[in-house]
Amino acid sequence: MSRLAFIGGTGVYDPGILQNISSHTIETPYGTASYESGFFGDREIIFLARHGVHHTIPPHRINYRANIYALKMLDVTAVVSTTAVGSLNPDYKPGDLVLVDQFIDMTKSRIGTFFDGERYGVAHLDMTHPYCETLRQAVLAAGKEAGITIHPHGTYICTEGPRFETPAEIRAFRMWGADVVGMTNAPECQLAREAEICYATISMVTNFAAGISKTELTHKEVVDCMAQNISSFRKIITILSGSYDPDTDCVCRHAAAAFGGFHL
């Protein structure tokens, strides 16, 4: 049975809306992944806390391949993730939601593919539209139904972390066209595409980035902003849990067809 999954980022450590929740671990060829399953009505939903339930895993040490592979093993066909981001765009203010549609990968040490010449050989997948448009439209519709404004476009630049960026880096990123900056969307996004899973990201702006913000950045302000605005995530997730059909066909489900598909 196809399932919908949510990946919670900083400040989103539990599914909140689910009933009969149980915690699990699952072994994958890439390591162990932990997740929770619960029910929204009669639908089983999977929830995965990207940083661990106590925020113990820094962004550069997250086992992205194990997480995405585990979701594939669990028959997840669509993932909505949340991320906390800094804003480089004056129109995207703290507390705003941004449904990103492009990314720039500035990470340095992460394994970003299943097609590494070993288990799955070599493949080169198209990323013209990195995020699933079918799922993005479902998120926008859910936001509209909930009365929540979501910026429908944005470019996410992903840095290695765990440190925040320097003002010089932010100036460069702005010239490249980045709107928001975070530390986790790559390689998660491209791994989902390789695994033929629909994937969309809702980013919460928690602060203006270094050099734009009038104060020095702290992790506390990120967590505090997420806590103040988490209800927006939960409203959208609640609507999606009831309205989105995880059996919906989509080009994402056939992304690796030219290479024989992605099989467990």
PDB file of N, CA, C and O in Angstrom, residues 20-92:
ATOM      1  N   ASN A  20      -2.172   6.625  17.372  1.00  0.00           N
ATOM      2  CA  ASN A  20      -1.598   5.277  17.471  1.00  0.00           C
ATOM      3  C   ASN A  20      -0.172   5.241  16.919  1.00  0.00           C
ATOM      4  O   ASN A  20       0.182   4.386  16.097  1.00  0.00           O
ATOM      5  N   ILE A  21       0.638   6.169  17.392  1.00  0.00           N
ATOM      6  CA  ILE A  21       2.003   6.313  16.883  1.00  0.00           C
ATOM      7  C   ILE A  21       2.908   5.244  17.495  1.00  0.00           C
ATOM      8  O   ILE A  21       2.848   4.956  18.693  1.00  0.00           O
ATOM      9  N   SER A  22       3.754   4.660  16.657  1.00  0.00           N
ATOM     10  CA  SER A  22       4.746   3.693  17.131  1.00  0.00           C
ATOM     11  C   SER A  22       6.095   4.017  16.507  1.00  0.00           C
ATOM     12  O   SER A  22       6.171   4.515  15.377  1.00  0.00           O
ATOM     13  N   SER A  23       7.151   3.774  17.247  1.00  0.00           N
ATOM     14  CA  SER A  23       8.513   4.071  16.788  1.00  0.00           C
ATOM     15  C   SER A  23       9.179   2.809  16.269  1.00  0.00           C
ATOM     16  O   SER A  23       8.966   1.713  16.813  1.00  0.00           O
ATOM     17  N   HIS A  24       9.995   2.987  15.229  1.00  0.00           N
ATOM     18  CA  HIS A  24      10.616   1.832  14.582  1.00  0.00           C
ATOM     19  C   HIS A  24      12.030   2.190  14.115  1.00  0.00           C
ATOM     20  O   HIS A  24      12.378   3.355  13.935  1.00  0.00           O
ATOM     21  N   THR A  25      12.813   1.150  13.904  1.00  0.00           N
ATOM     22  CA  THR A  25      14.071   1.271  13.173  1.00  0.00           C
ATOM     23  C   THR A  25      14.032   0.259  12.039  1.00  0.00           C
ATOM     24  O   THR A  25      13.361  -0.769  12.135  1.00  0.00           O
ATOM     25  N   ILE A  26      14.737   0.578  10.983  1.00  0.00           N
ATOM     26  CA  ILE A  26      14.756  -0.309   9.821  1.00  0.00           C
ATOM     27  C   ILE A  26      16.170  -0.343   9.265  1.00  0.00           C
ATOM     28  O   ILE A  26      16.860   0.683   9.217  1.00  0.00           O
ATOM     29  N   GLU A  27      16.619  -1.532   8.902  1.00  0.00           N
ATOM     30  CA  GLU A  27      17.960  -1.693   8.349  1.00  0.00           C
ATOM     31  C   GLU A  27      17.903  -1.558   6.829  1.00  0.00           C
ATOM     32  O   GLU A  27      17.068  -2.174   6.169  1.00  0.00           O
ATOM     33  N   THR A  28      18.794  -0.746   6.291  1.00  0.00           N
ATOM     34  CA  THR A  28      18.908  -0.558   4.852  1.00  0.00           C
ATOM     35  C   THR A  28      20.327  -0.913   4.419  1.00  0.00           C
ATOM     36  O   THR A  28      21.212  -1.058   5.269  1.00  0.00           O
ATOM     37  N   PRO A  29      20.585  -1.034   3.132  1.00  0.00           N
ATOM     38  CA  PRO A  29      21.956  -1.281   2.684  1.00  0.00           C
ATOM     39  C   PRO A  29      22.907  -0.134   3.021  1.00  0.00           C
ATOM     40  O   PRO A  29      24.127  -0.288   2.917  1.00  0.00           O
ATOM     41  N   TYR A  30      22.350   1.001   3.449  1.00  0.00           N
ATOM     42  CA  TYR A  30      23.167   2.185   3.726  1.00  0.00           C
ATOM     43  C   TYR A  30      23.218   2.532   5.210  1.00  0.00           C
ATOM     44  O   TYR A  30      23.755   3.573   5.591  1.00  0.00           O
ATOM     45  N   GLY A  31      22.663   1.662   6.036  1.00  0.00           N
ATOM     46  CA  GLY A  31      22.654   1.917   7.469  1.00  0.00           C
ATOM     47  C   GLY A  31      21.252   1.878   8.037  1.00  0.00           C
ATOM     48  O   GLY A  31      20.278   1.564   7.346  1.00  0.00           O
ATOM     49  N   THR A  32      21.147   2.199   9.324  1.00  0.00           N
ATOM     50  CA  THR A  32      19.878   2.133  10.038  1.00  0.00           C
ATOM     51  C   THR A  32      19.150   3.472   9.960  1.00  0.00           C
ATOM     52  O   THR A  32      19.757   4.529  10.075  1.00  0.00           O
ATOM     53  N   ALA A  33      17.834   3.411   9.775  1.00  0.00           N
ATOM     54  CA  ALA A  33      17.003   4.608   9.802  1.00  0.00           C
ATOM     55  C   ALA A  33      15.929   4.438  10.868  1.00  0.00           C
ATOM     56  O   ALA A  33      15.420   3.332  11.078  1.00  0.00           O
ATOM     57  N   SER A  34      15.599   5.531  11.539  1.00  0.00           N
ATOM     58  CA  SER A  34      14.553   5.517  12.557  1.00  0.00           C
ATOM     59  C   SER A  34      13.368   6.336  12.059  1.00  0.00           C
ATOM     60  O   SER A  34      13.546   7.369  11.409  1.00  0.00           O
ATOM     61  N   TYR A  35      12.174   5.881  12.379  1.00  0.00           N
ATOM     62  CA  TYR A  35      10.982   6.587  11.935  1.00  0.00           C
ATOM     63  C   TYR A  35       9.822   6.256  12.857  1.00  0.00           C
ATOM     64  O   TYR A  35       9.909   5.362  13.703  1.00  0.00           O
ATOM     65  N   GLU A  36       8.750   7.003  12.679  1.00  0.00           N
ATOM     66  CA  GLU A  36       7.513   6.735  13.401  1.00  0.00           C
ATOM     67  C   GLU A  36       6.394   6.513  12.395  1.00  0.00           C
ATOM     68  O   GLU A  36       6.393   7.113  11.317  1.00  0.00           O
ATOM     69  N   SER A  37       5.480   5.649  12.741  1.00  0.00           N
ATOM     70  CA  SER A  37       4.290   5.453  11.924  1.00  0.00           C
ATOM     71  C   SER A  37       3.068   5.702  12.789  1.00  0.00           C
ATOM     72  O   SER A  37       3.066   5.453  14.000  1.00  0.00           O
ATOM     73  N   GLY A  38       2.044   6.237  12.150  1.00  0.00           N
ATOM     74  CA  GLY A  38       0.804   6.512  12.862  1.00  0.00           C
ATOM     75  C   GLY A  38      -0.322   6.614  11.864  1.00  0.00           C
ATOM     76  O   GLY A  38      -0.124   6.429  10.660  1.00  0.00           O
ATOM     77  N   PHE A  39      -1.500   6.914  12.360  1.00  0.00           N
ATOM     78  CA  PHE A  39      -2.664   6.927  11.490  1.00  0.00           C
ATOM     79  C   PHE A  39      -3.360   8.271  11.516  1.00  0.00           C
ATOM     80  O   PHE A  39      -3.500   8.910  12.564  1.00  0.00           O
ATOM     81  N   PHE A  40      -3.773   8.695  10.330  1.00  0.00           N
ATOM     82  CA  PHE A  40      -4.660   9.826  10.180  1.00  0.00           C
ATOM     83  C   PHE A  40      -5.938   9.253   9.591  1.00  0.00           C
ATOM     84  O   PHE A  40      -5.991   8.925   8.405  1.00  0.00           O
ATOM     85  N   GLY A  41      -6.932   9.066  10.452  1.00  0.00           N
ATOM     86  CA  GLY A  41      -8.101   8.303  10.020  1.00  0.00           C
ATOM     87  C   GLY A  41      -7.682   6.871   9.769  1.00  0.00           C
ATOM     88  O   GLY A  41      -7.069   6.230  10.623  1.00  0.00           O
ATOM     89  N   ASP A  42      -7.974   6.374   8.575  1.00  0.00           N
ATOM     90  CA  ASP A  42      -7.575   5.002   8.255  1.00  0.00           C
ATOM     91  C   ASP A  42      -6.311   4.956   7.413  1.00  0.00           C
ATOM     92  O   ASP A  42      -5.935   3.900   6.906  1.00  0.00           O
ATOM     93  N   ARG A  43      -5.644   6.094   7.257  1.00  0.00           N
ATOM     94  CA  ARG A  43      -4.421   6.145   6.449  1.00  0.00           C
ATOM     95  C   ARG A  43      -3.182   6.071   7.332  1.00  0.00           C
ATOM     96  O   ARG A  43      -3.042   6.829   8.293  1.00  0.00           O
ATOM     97  N   GLU A  44      -2.276   5.161   6.990  1.00  0.00           N
ATOM     98  CA  GLU A  44      -1.004   5.094   7.708  1.00  0.00           C
ATOM     99  C   GLU A  44      -0.041   6.115   7.110  1.00  0.00           C
ATOM    100  O   GLU A  44       0.169   6.170   5.897  1.00  0.00           O
ATOM    101  N   ILE A  45       0.538   6.934   7.970  1.00  0.00           N
ATOM    102  CA  ILE A  45       1.471   7.989   7.579  1.00  0.00           C
ATOM    103  C   ILE A  45       2.823   7.701   8.235  1.00  0.00           C
ATOM    104  O   ILE A  45       2.893   7.274   9.392  1.00  0.00           O
ATOM    105  N   ILE A  46       3.887   7.952   7.517  1.00  0.00           N
ATOM    106  CA  ILE A  46       5.245   7.772   8.052  1.00  0.00           C
ATOM    107  C   ILE A  46       5.822   9.147   8.395  1.00  0.00           C
ATOM    108  O   ILE A  46       5.680  10.101   7.622  1.00  0.00           O
ATOM    109  N   PHE A  47       6.467   9.232   9.541  1.00  0.00           N
ATOM    110  CA  PHE A  47       7.142  10.472   9.947  1.00  0.00           C
ATOM    111  C   PHE A  47       8.591  10.168  10.298  1.00  0.00           C
ATOM    112  O   PHE A  47       8.868   9.224  11.031  1.00  0.00           O
ATOM    113  N   LEU A  48       9.494  10.969   9.768  1.00  0.00           N
ATOM    114  CA  LEU A  48      10.919  10.783  10.031  1.00  0.00           C
ATOM    115  C   LEU A  48      11.509  12.115  10.497  1.00  0.00           C
ATOM    116  O   LEU A  48      11.396  13.127   9.789  1.00  0.00           O
ATOM    117  N   ALA A  49      12.095  12.123  11.687  1.00  0.00           N
ATOM    118  CA  ALA A  49      12.758  13.324  12.212  1.00  0.00           C
ATOM    119  C   ALA A  49      14.186  13.347  11.676  1.00  0.00           C
ATOM    120  O   ALA A  49      15.014  12.519  12.066  1.00  0.00           O
ATOM    121  N   ARG A  50      14.452  14.278  10.787  1.00  0.00           N
ATOM    122  CA  ARG A  50      15.728  14.305  10.063  1.00  0.00           C
ATOM    123  C   ARG A  50      16.932  14.380  11.008  1.00  0.00           C
ATOM    124  O   ARG A  50      17.961  13.738  10.783  1.00  0.00           O
ATOM    125  N   HIS A  51      16.838  15.165  12.064  1.00  0.00           N
ATOM    126  CA  HIS A  51      17.951  15.342  13.002  1.00  0.00           C
ATOM    127  C   HIS A  51      17.858  14.427  14.218  1.00  0.00           C
ATOM    128  O   HIS A  51      18.627  14.586  15.170  1.00  0.00           O
ATOM    129  N   GLY A  52      16.907  13.482  14.196  1.00  0.00           N
ATOM    130  CA  GLY A  52      16.659  12.667  15.368  1.00  0.00           C
ATOM    131  C   GLY A  52      15.651  13.352  16.272  1.00  0.00           C
ATOM    132  O   GLY A  52      15.485  14.575  16.226  1.00  0.00           O
ATOM    133  N   VAL A  53      14.979  12.585  17.128  1.00  0.00           N
ATOM    134  CA  VAL A  53      13.895  13.143  17.942  1.00  0.00           C
ATOM    135  C   VAL A  53      14.388  14.147  18.977  1.00  0.00           C
ATOM    136  O   VAL A  53      13.603  14.940  19.495  1.00  0.00           O
ATOM    137  N   HIS A  54      15.681  14.138  19.274  1.00  0.00           N
ATOM    138  CA  HIS A  54      16.239  15.096  20.232  1.00  0.00           C
ATOM    139  C   HIS A  54      17.254  16.027  19.570  1.00  0.00           C
ATOM    140  O   HIS A  54      18.082  16.631  20.248  1.00  0.00           O
ATOM    141  N   HIS A  55      17.181  16.146  18.249  1.00  0.00           N
ATOM    142  CA  HIS A  55      18.080  17.007  17.481  1.00  0.00           C
ATOM    143  C   HIS A  55      19.547  16.705  17.816  1.00  0.00           C
ATOM    144  O   HIS A  55      20.322  17.575  18.217  1.00  0.00           O
ATOM    145  N   THR A  56      19.928  15.455  17.638  1.00  0.00           N
ATOM    146  CA  THR A  56      21.280  15.025  17.980  1.00  0.00           C
ATOM    147  C   THR A  56      22.165  14.792  16.748  1.00  0.00           C
ATOM    148  O   THR A  56      23.356  14.508  16.898  1.00  0.00           O
ATOM    149  N   ILE A  57      21.588  14.891  15.547  1.00  0.00           N
ATOM    150  CA  ILE A  57      22.358  14.614  14.331  1.00  0.00           C
ATOM    151  C   ILE A  57      22.564  15.914  13.556  1.00  0.00           C
ATOM    152  O   ILE A  57      21.597  16.507  13.073  1.00  0.00           O
ATOM    153  N   PRO A  58      23.806  16.382  13.428  1.00  0.00           N
ATOM    154  CA  PRO A  58      24.040  17.615  12.674  1.00  0.00           C
ATOM    155  C   PRO A  58      23.810  17.388  11.185  1.00  0.00           C
ATOM    156  O   PRO A  58      23.849  16.243  10.704  1.00  0.00           O
ATOM    157  N   PRO A  59      23.562  18.455  10.431  1.00  0.00           N
ATOM    158  CA  PRO A  59      23.165  18.292   9.017  1.00  0.00           C
ATOM    159  C   PRO A  59      24.162  17.529   8.167  1.00  0.00           C
ATOM    160  O   PRO A  59      23.761  16.753   7.297  1.00  0.00           O
ATOM    161  N   HIS A  60      25.465  17.708   8.420  1.00  0.00           N
ATOM    162  CA  HIS A  60      26.451  17.052   7.573  1.00  0.00           C
ATOM    163  C   HIS A  60      26.648  15.582   7.923  1.00  0.00           C
ATOM    164  O   HIS A  60      27.328  14.861   7.194  1.00  0.00           O
ATOM    165  N   ARG A  61      26.018  15.113   9.017  1.00  0.00           N
ATOM    166  CA  ARG A  61      26.158  13.717   9.406  1.00  0.00           C
ATOM    167  C   ARG A  61      24.844  12.936   9.297  1.00  0.00           C
ATOM    168  O   ARG A  61      24.790  11.769   9.674  1.00  0.00           O
ATOM    169  N   ILE A  62      23.823  13.554   8.764  1.00  0.00           N
ATOM    170  CA  ILE A  62      22.575  12.840   8.518  1.00  0.00           C
ATOM    171  C   ILE A  62      22.821  11.772   7.458  1.00  0.00           C
ATOM    172  O   ILE A  62      23.478  12.028   6.447  1.00  0.00           O
ATOM    173  N   ASN A  63      22.275  10.589   7.682  1.00  0.00           N
ATOM    174  CA  ASN A  63      22.426   9.511   6.700  1.00  0.00           C
ATOM    175  C   ASN A  63      21.259   9.625   5.706  1.00  0.00           C
ATOM    176  O   ASN A  63      20.253   8.915   5.806  1.00  0.00           O
ATOM    177  N   TYR A  64      21.405  10.526   4.752  1.00  0.00           N
ATOM    178  CA  TYR A  64      20.331  10.801   3.802  1.00  0.00           C
ATOM    179  C   TYR A  64      19.974   9.567   2.973  1.00  0.00           C
ATOM    180  O   TYR A  64      18.790   9.322   2.697  1.00  0.00           O
ATOM    181  N   ARG A  65      20.967   8.810   2.565  1.00  0.00           N
ATOM    182  CA  ARG A  65      20.678   7.631   1.742  1.00  0.00           C
ATOM    183  C   ARG A  65      19.870   6.597   2.531  1.00  0.00           C
ATOM    184  O   ARG A  65      18.912   6.020   1.993  1.00  0.00           O
ATOM    185  N   ALA A  66      20.242   6.362   3.783  1.00  0.00           N
ATOM    186  CA  ALA A  66      19.488   5.405   4.594  1.00  0.00           C
ATOM    187  C   ALA A  66      18.055   5.882   4.787  1.00  0.00           C
ATOM    188  O   ALA A  66      17.105   5.088   4.703  1.00  0.00           O
ATOM    189  N   ASN A  67      17.867   7.172   5.034  1.00  0.00           N
ATOM    190  CA  ASN A  67      16.519   7.698   5.267  1.00  0.00           C
ATOM    191  C   ASN A  67      15.627   7.528   4.041  1.00  0.00           C
ATOM    192  O   ASN A  67      14.490   7.046   4.142  1.00  0.00           O
ATOM    193  N   ILE A  68      16.126   7.935   2.874  1.00  0.00           N
ATOM    194  CA  ILE A  68      15.309   7.844   1.668  1.00  0.00           C
ATOM    195  C   ILE A  68      15.090   6.389   1.261  1.00  0.00           C
ATOM    196  O   ILE A  68      13.981   5.991   0.868  1.00  0.00           O
ATOM    197  N   TYR A  69      16.118   5.572   1.387  1.00  0.00           N
ATOM    198  CA  TYR A  69      15.958   4.153   1.052  1.00  0.00           C
ATOM    199  C   TYR A  69      14.945   3.492   1.976  1.00  0.00           C
ATOM    200  O   TYR A  69      14.133   2.675   1.546  1.00  0.00           O
ATOM    201  N   ALA A  70      14.983   3.857   3.259  1.00  0.00           N
ATOM    202  CA  ALA A  70      14.025   3.301   4.216  1.00  0.00           C
ATOM    203  C   ALA A  70      12.596   3.664   3.819  1.00  0.00           C
ATOM    204  O   ALA A  70      11.687   2.823   3.889  1.00  0.00           O
ATOM    205  N   LEU A  71      12.386   4.905   3.393  1.00  0.00           N
ATOM    206  CA  LEU A  71      11.047   5.314   2.968  1.00  0.00           C
ATOM    207  C   LEU A  71      10.601   4.513   1.750  1.00  0.00           C
ATOM    208  O   LEU A  71       9.432   4.120   1.649  1.00  0.00           O
ATOM    209  N   LYS A  72      11.533   4.245   0.847  1.00  0.00           N
ATOM    210  CA  LYS A  72      11.205   3.415  -0.316  1.00  0.00           C
ATOM    211  C   LYS A  72      10.813   2.003   0.131  1.00  0.00           C
ATOM    212  O   LYS A  72       9.855   1.415  -0.397  1.00  0.00           O
ATOM    213  N   MET A  73      11.530   1.461   1.091  1.00  0.00           N
ATOM    214  CA  MET A  73      11.218   0.139   1.620  1.00  0.00           C
ATOM    215  C   MET A  73       9.828   0.100   2.254  1.00  0.00           C
ATOM    216  O   MET A  73       9.164  -0.941   2.263  1.00  0.00           O
ATOM    217  N   LEU A  74       9.390   1.238   2.785  1.00  0.00           N
ATOM    218  CA  LEU A  74       8.101   1.333   3.461  1.00  0.00           C
ATOM    219  C   LEU A  74       6.967   1.684   2.498  1.00  0.00           C
ATOM    220  O   LEU A  74       5.874   2.020   2.933  1.00  0.00           O
ATOM    221  N   ASP A  75       7.253   1.600   1.201  1.00  0.00           N
ATOM    222  CA  ASP A  75       6.250   1.890   0.163  1.00  0.00           C
ATOM    223  C   ASP A  75       5.783   3.338   0.184  1.00  0.00           C
ATOM    224  O   ASP A  75       4.647   3.645  -0.183  1.00  0.00           O
ATOM    225  N   VAL A  76       6.666   4.227   0.614  1.00  0.00           N
ATOM    226  CA  VAL A  76       6.367   5.659   0.546  1.00  0.00           C
ATOM    227  C   VAL A  76       6.541   6.117  -0.898  1.00  0.00           C
ATOM    228  O   VAL A  76       7.567   5.843  -1.525  1.00  0.00           O
ATOM    229  N   THR A  77       5.555   6.808  -1.411  1.00  0.00           N
ATOM    230  CA  THR A  77       5.600   7.299  -2.790  1.00  0.00           C
ATOM    231  C   THR A  77       5.654   8.821  -2.861  1.00  0.00           C
ATOM    232  O   THR A  77       5.901   9.380  -3.927  1.00  0.00           O
ATOM    233  N   ALA A  78       5.406   9.489  -1.734  1.00  0.00           N
ATOM    234  CA  ALA A  78       5.429  10.946  -1.705  1.00  0.00           C
ATOM    235  C   ALA A  78       5.928  11.432  -0.355  1.00  0.00           C
ATOM    236  O   ALA A  78       5.509  10.909   0.691  1.00  0.00           O
ATOM    237  N   VAL A  79       6.811  12.419  -0.376  1.00  0.00           N
ATOM    238  CA  VAL A  79       7.407  12.978   0.841  1.00  0.00           C
ATOM    239  C   VAL A  79       7.242  14.488   0.839  1.00  0.00           C
ATOM    240  O   VAL A  79       7.579  15.157  -0.150  1.00  0.00           O
ATOM    241  N   VAL A  80       6.740  15.011   1.939  1.00  0.00           N
ATOM    242  CA  VAL A  80       6.750  16.459   2.163  1.00  0.00           C
ATOM    243  C   VAL A  80       7.709  16.706   3.319  1.00  0.00           C
ATOM    244  O   VAL A  80       7.529  16.156   4.412  1.00  0.00           O
ATOM    245  N   SER A  81       8.742  17.494   3.067  1.00  0.00           N
ATOM    246  CA  SER A  81       9.718  17.770   4.112  1.00  0.00           C
ATOM    247  C   SER A  81       9.576  19.211   4.595  1.00  0.00           C
ATOM    248  O   SER A  81       9.024  20.063   3.896  1.00  0.00           O
ATOM    249  N   THR A  82      10.054  19.452   5.800  1.00  0.00           N
ATOM    250  CA  THR A  82      10.108  20.815   6.326  1.00  0.00           C
ATOM    251  C   THR A  82      11.557  21.183   6.574  1.00  0.00           C
ATOM    252  O   THR A  82      12.378  20.327   6.939  1.00  0.00           O
ATOM    253  N   THR A  83      11.867  22.447   6.344  1.00  0.00           N
ATOM    254  CA  THR A  83      13.217  22.937   6.612  1.00  0.00           C
ATOM    255  C   THR A  83      13.141  24.325   7.228  1.00  0.00           C
ATOM    256  O   THR A  83      12.247  25.111   6.912  1.00  0.00           O
ATOM    257  N   ALA A  84      14.085  24.609   8.102  1.00  0.00           N
ATOM    258  CA  ALA A  84      14.252  25.954   8.640  1.00  0.00           C
ATOM    259  C   ALA A  84      15.318  26.649   7.800  1.00  0.00           C
ATOM    260  O   ALA A  84      16.384  26.079   7.551  1.00  0.00           O
ATOM    261  N   VAL A  85      15.032  27.863   7.359  1.00  0.00           N
ATOM    262  CA  VAL A  85      15.963  28.553   6.469  1.00  0.00           C
ATOM    263  C   VAL A  85      16.163  30.005   6.879  1.00  0.00           C
ATOM    264  O   VAL A  85      15.306  30.610   7.535  1.00  0.00           O
ATOM    265  N   GLY A  86      17.305  30.539   6.459  1.00  0.00           N
ATOM    266  CA  GLY A  86      17.534  31.970   6.545  1.00  0.00           C
ATOM    267  C   GLY A  86      17.161  32.602   5.219  1.00  0.00           C
ATOM    268  O   GLY A  86      17.259  31.966   4.169  1.00  0.00           O
ATOM    269  N   SER A  87      16.733  33.841   5.258  1.00  0.00           N
ATOM    270  CA  SER A  87      16.284  34.514   4.042  1.00  0.00           C
ATOM    271  C   SER A  87      17.359  35.437   3.477  1.00  0.00           C
ATOM    272  O   SER A  87      18.026  36.163   4.203  1.00  0.00           O
ATOM    273  N   LEU A  88      17.507  35.365   2.150  1.00  0.00           N
ATOM    274  CA  LEU A  88      18.356  36.295   1.406  1.00  0.00           C
ATOM    275  C   LEU A  88      17.506  37.260   0.597  1.00  0.00           C
ATOM    276  O   LEU A  88      18.025  38.148  -0.070  1.00  0.00           O
ATOM    277  N   ASN A  89      16.209  37.038   0.650  1.00  0.00           N
ATOM    278  CA  ASN A  89      15.256  37.803  -0.152  1.00  0.00           C
ATOM    279  C   ASN A  89      14.444  38.700   0.779  1.00  0.00           C
ATOM    280  O   ASN A  89      13.754  38.199   1.666  1.00  0.00           O
ATOM    281  N   PRO A  90      14.499  40.013   0.597  1.00  0.00           N
ATOM    282  CA  PRO A  90      13.771  40.907   1.519  1.00  0.00           C
ATOM    283  C   PRO A  90      12.275  40.694   1.534  1.00  0.00           C
ATOM    284  O   PRO A  90      11.595  41.106   2.482  1.00  0.00           O
ATOM    285  N   ASP A  91      11.733  40.049   0.492  1.00  0.00           N
ATOM    286  CA  ASP A  91      10.300  39.771   0.458  1.00  0.00           C
ATOM    287  C   ASP A  91       9.920  38.539   1.268  1.00  0.00           C
ATOM    288  O   ASP A  91       8.741  38.305   1.519  1.00  0.00           O
ATOM    289  N   TYR A  92      10.911  37.743   1.646  1.00  0.00           N
ATOM    290  CA  TYR A  92      10.664  36.529   2.433  1.00  0.00           C
ATOM    291  C   TYR A  92      11.114  36.815   3.865  1.00  0.00           C
ATOM    292  O   TYR A  92      12.299  36.811   4.166  1.00  0.00           O
TER     293      TYR A  92
END
